[in-house]
Short mmCIF file of C-alpha atoms in Angstrom, two decimals:
data_model
loop_
_atom_site.label_atom_id
_atom_site.label_comp_id
_atom_site.label_asym_id
_atom_site.label_seq_id
_atom_site.Cartn_x
_atom_site.Cartn_y
_atom_site.Cartn_z
CA MET Z 1 -7.85 -11.28 -2.82
CA SER Z 2 -8.68 -12.27 -6.37
CA ALA Z 3 -8.32 -9.67 -9.10
CA SER Z 4 -11.23 -8.19 -11.01
CA SER Z 5 -11.00 -6.72 -14.50
CA ASN Z 6 -12.92 -3.60 -13.39
CA GLU Z 7 -11.38 -3.28 -9.93
CA ARG Z 8 -10.39 0.28 -9.04
CA VAL Z 9 -7.53 0.47 -6.56
CA LEU Z 10 -5.95 3.14 -4.39
CA VAL Z 11 -2.84 4.76 -5.84
CA VAL Z 12 -0.53 7.62 -4.89
CA PRO Z 13 1.90 9.53 -7.12
CA ALA Z 14 5.39 8.08 -7.15
CA ALA Z 15 6.60 11.71 -7.27
CA GLU Z 16 5.18 12.25 -3.77
CA PHE Z 17 7.00 9.14 -2.59
CA ASP Z 18 10.19 10.59 -4.10
CA ARG Z 19 9.59 13.90 -2.32
CA LEU Z 20 9.34 12.11 1.02
CA GLY Z 21 12.46 10.07 0.28
CA ARG Z 22 12.40 6.98 -1.88
CA PHE Z 23 14.13 3.95 -0.35
CA GLN Z 24 14.81 0.34 -1.28
CA GLY Z 25 13.84 -2.38 1.19
CA PHE Z 26 12.27 -1.92 4.62
CA HIS Z 27 11.78 1.47 6.31
CA VAL Z 28 10.57 1.82 9.90
CA ASP Z 29 9.16 5.38 9.59
CA GLY Z 30 5.77 4.30 8.30
CA ASP Z 31 3.80 6.94 10.21
CA ARG Z 32 5.56 9.85 8.50
CA TYR Z 33 5.14 8.42 5.01
CA LEU Z 34 1.50 7.41 5.44
CA ALA Z 35 0.53 10.77 6.97
CA ALA Z 36 1.59 12.42 3.71
CA LEU Z 37 0.79 9.74 1.14
CA LEU Z 38 -2.75 9.13 2.38
CA ARG Z 39 -3.83 12.74 2.32
CA PRO Z 40 -6.97 12.98 0.15
CA GLU Z 41 -5.22 15.29 -2.33
CA ASN Z 42 -2.55 12.64 -2.95
CA THR Z 43 -4.82 9.63 -3.36
CA ALA Z 44 -6.97 8.41 -6.22
CA PHE Z 45 -8.68 5.26 -7.44
CA ARG Z 46 -7.69 3.94 -10.85
CA PRO Z 47 -8.57 0.77 -12.80
CA ARG Z 48 -6.13 -1.90 -11.72
CA SER Z 49 -5.59 -2.97 -15.33
CA GLU Z 50 -4.26 0.53 -16.13
CA VAL Z 51 -1.81 0.88 -13.24
CA GLU Z 52 -0.17 -2.56 -13.04
CA ASP Z 53 2.61 -1.44 -15.40
CA ASP Z 54 2.74 2.27 -14.54
CA PRO Z 55 5.65 3.11 -12.19
CA SER Z 56 4.53 6.75 -12.01
CA LEU Z 57 1.91 5.52 -9.52
CA LYS Z 58 2.31 3.40 -6.41
CA GLN Z 59 -0.49 1.05 -5.39
CA ILE Z 60 -0.80 0.98 -1.60
CA ILE Z 61 -0.91 -2.57 -0.19
CA PRO Z 62 -1.56 -3.51 3.45
CA TYR Z 63 0.76 -6.41 4.32
CA VAL Z 64 0.03 -8.00 7.70
CA VAL Z 65 2.49 -10.40 9.34
CA LEU Z 66 0.81 -12.68 11.89
CA ARG Z 67 3.19 -13.47 14.73
CA ALA Z 68 2.69 -15.65 17.81
CA GLY Z 69 5.70 -15.57 20.11
CA ASP Z 70 8.72 -16.71 18.10
CA GLU Z 71 6.67 -18.04 15.15
CA VAL Z 72 5.08 -16.38 12.12
CA PHE Z 73 2.30 -17.43 9.75
CA CYS Z 74 3.53 -18.46 6.27
CA TYR Z 75 1.81 -19.72 3.13
CA THR Z 76 2.35 -20.37 -0.58
CA ARG Z 77 0.50 -18.10 -3.00
CA GLY Z 78 -1.95 -20.09 -5.13
CA GLY Z 79 -3.83 -19.34 -8.33
CA SER Z 80 -6.68 -17.45 -6.68
CA GLN Z 81 -4.32 -14.78 -5.35
CA GLY Z 82 -4.67 -11.61 -7.39
CA GLU Z 83 -1.04 -10.98 -8.41
CA ALA Z 84 -0.19 -13.71 -10.94
CA ARG Z 85 3.49 -12.70 -10.96
CA LEU Z 86 3.80 -13.93 -7.36
CA HIS Z 87 2.10 -17.32 -7.71
CA ARG Z 88 3.93 -20.26 -6.11
CA LYS Z 89 6.01 -17.92 -3.95
CA ARG Z 90 6.05 -18.27 -0.18
CA SER Z 91 4.73 -15.28 1.75
CA LEU Z 92 4.47 -13.89 5.25
CA GLY Z 93 2.06 -11.10 4.37
CA VAL Z 94 -1.73 -11.23 4.39
CA GLY Z 95 -3.43 -8.37 2.59
CA GLY Z 96 -4.23 -6.89 -0.78
CA HIS Z 97 -5.24 -3.81 -2.69
CA VAL Z 98 -7.36 -1.01 -1.26
CA ASP Z 99 -10.47 -1.19 -3.43
CA GLU Z 100 -12.74 1.75 -4.18
CA ALA Z 101 -15.59 -0.22 -2.58
CA ASP Z 102 -13.72 0.05 0.73
CA ALA Z 103 -13.70 3.82 0.53
CA GLU Z 104 -17.44 4.62 0.39
CA GLY Z 105 -16.56 7.96 -1.15
CA ARG Z 106 -13.47 8.57 0.98
CA CYS Z 107 -9.79 8.68 0.14
CA GLY Z 108 -7.34 8.45 2.97
CA PHE Z 109 -6.36 6.46 6.02
CA GLU Z 110 -9.91 5.44 6.94
CA ALA Z 111 -10.40 3.74 3.57
CA TYR Z 112 -6.99 2.11 3.91
CA ASP Z 113 -7.74 0.78 7.40
CA THR Z 114 -11.13 -0.56 6.31
CA ALA Z 115 -9.48 -2.42 3.40
CA MET Z 116 -6.77 -3.90 5.61
CA ARG Z 117 -9.28 -5.29 8.08
CA ARG Z 118 -11.54 -6.60 5.28
CA GLU Z 119 -8.61 -8.41 3.67
CA LEU Z 120 -7.69 -10.02 6.98
CA ALA Z 121 -11.26 -11.18 7.55
CA GLU Z 122 -11.55 -12.55 3.99
CA GLU Z 123 -8.26 -14.41 3.90
CA VAL Z 124 -7.76 -15.85 7.39
CA ASP Z 125 -9.69 -16.91 10.48
CA ILE Z 126 -7.84 -15.63 13.55
CA GLN Z 127 -9.01 -17.60 16.55
CA GLY Z 128 -7.93 -15.49 19.48
CA PRO Z 129 -6.98 -12.00 20.62
CA GLY Z 130 -3.99 -10.01 19.45
CA VAL Z 131 -2.48 -6.56 19.05
CA LEU Z 132 -2.08 -4.99 15.60
CA ARG Z 133 0.57 -2.32 15.01
CA LEU Z 134 2.20 -0.51 12.11
CA ALA Z 135 5.77 -1.75 11.63
CA GLY Z 136 6.98 0.16 8.56
CA LEU Z 137 6.96 0.29 4.78
CA ILE Z 138 8.43 -1.89 2.05
CA ASN Z 139 9.53 -0.70 -1.38
CA ASP Z 140 11.21 -2.87 -4.01
CA ASP Z 141 11.98 -1.18 -7.31
CA SER Z 142 14.12 -4.11 -8.46
CA THR Z 143 11.14 -6.08 -9.86
CA PRO Z 144 8.22 -5.18 -12.16
CA VAL Z 145 5.75 -6.04 -9.37
CA GLY Z 146 7.57 -4.02 -6.74
CA SER Z 147 8.02 -0.96 -8.93
CA VAL Z 148 4.25 -0.30 -8.96
CA HIS Z 149 3.43 -1.24 -5.35
CA LEU Z 150 4.24 0.10 -1.88
CA GLY Z 151 3.76 -2.28 1.04
CA VAL Z 152 2.51 -1.11 4.43
CA VAL Z 153 3.73 -3.68 6.96
CA HIS Z 154 1.74 -4.41 10.10
CA ILE Z 155 2.68 -6.91 12.80
CA TYR Z 156 -0.28 -8.69 14.38
CA ASP Z 157 0.99 -10.15 17.66
CA LEU Z 158 -1.35 -12.99 18.60
CA ASP Z 159 -1.74 -14.65 21.96
CA ARG Z 160 -1.81 -18.10 20.30
CA PRO Z 161 -0.81 -19.47 16.86
CA LEU Z 162 -4.39 -20.33 15.92
CA VAL Z 163 -4.97 -19.13 12.36
CA THR Z 164 -6.58 -20.98 9.44
CA ALA Z 165 -6.91 -19.92 5.82
CA ARG Z 166 -10.30 -18.92 4.42
CA GLU Z 167 -9.06 -18.75 0.80
CA LEU Z 168 -7.70 -21.59 -1.33
CA GLY Z 169 -4.99 -19.20 -2.53
CA LEU Z 170 -3.27 -19.50 0.85
CA ALA Z 171 -1.79 -22.98 0.40
CA ASP Z 172 0.55 -24.94 2.69
CA CYS Z 173 -0.13 -22.48 5.49
CA GLY Z 174 0.93 -22.63 9.10
CA PHE Z 175 3.23 -21.13 11.69
CA THR Z 176 7.01 -21.43 11.30
CA PRO Z 177 9.71 -20.54 13.84
CA ILE Z 178 11.34 -17.23 12.96
CA ALA Z 179 14.73 -18.84 13.49
CA GLU Z 180 14.07 -21.23 10.57
CA LEU Z 181 13.14 -18.52 8.04
CA SER Z 182 16.68 -17.56 7.09
CA ALA Z 183 17.44 -20.97 5.58
CA ALA Z 184 14.30 -20.80 3.42
CA ARG Z 185 14.60 -17.09 2.54
CA GLY Z 186 15.02 -17.75 -1.20
CA ASP Z 187 11.60 -19.42 -1.41
CA PHE Z 188 9.83 -16.23 -0.36
CA GLU Z 189 8.66 -13.24 -2.39
CA THR Z 190 10.89 -10.19 -2.08
CA TRP Z 191 8.66 -8.30 0.36
CA SER Z 192 8.67 -11.28 2.70
CA GLN Z 193 12.45 -11.52 2.41
CA PHE Z 194 12.67 -7.94 3.68
CA CYS Z 195 10.32 -8.84 6.54
CA ILE Z 196 12.39 -11.92 7.36
CA ASP Z 197 15.53 -9.79 7.55
CA GLU Z 198 13.78 -7.33 9.87
CA LEU Z 199 12.28 -10.03 12.11
CA LEU Z 200 15.63 -11.78 12.38
CA ARG Z 201 17.33 -8.49 13.19
CA GLN Z 202 14.81 -7.83 15.97
CA ALA Z 203 15.29 -11.36 17.30
#
């Protein structure tokens, strides 16, 4: 999703994340964290320009990995992708910020779920059935980008590897065997590296 100067995005207090138990990397207990973080009293919408360098807030980002059998969908982030600090990095995750327009006056899981499904529909054309499930959370405080974002990882298991990009920002896209990801791990953004490690562990 491309960034807008007046975009207002969903954030949660980093202090609440600390209370639940801050971690580095991938964590499988996504249900417990989201149940607390996405309570209306913990969520707010703030101008994206004001929170991009504020580690006291975590921007919640749906991050959907499209998997078909032993292959996953990969792409290179282009200039139309909203986070300039990640341009030219390879990625496994499709998704973006939860915008206030997704909420229609709501704060919480419903707004989050609406945003996730909108991002999927905007960024890719999935040509076949599949099953979408929550896989866990990603946190990376080792980079300026990661310190202000919290990734919510979903695995979308597709019957067939038939996915095409709708946005120019998803360049060089296609399905890659999971077994080949380890050798190319350094080309990927940090969140995707964590996903690669988890997928390889499962395999």
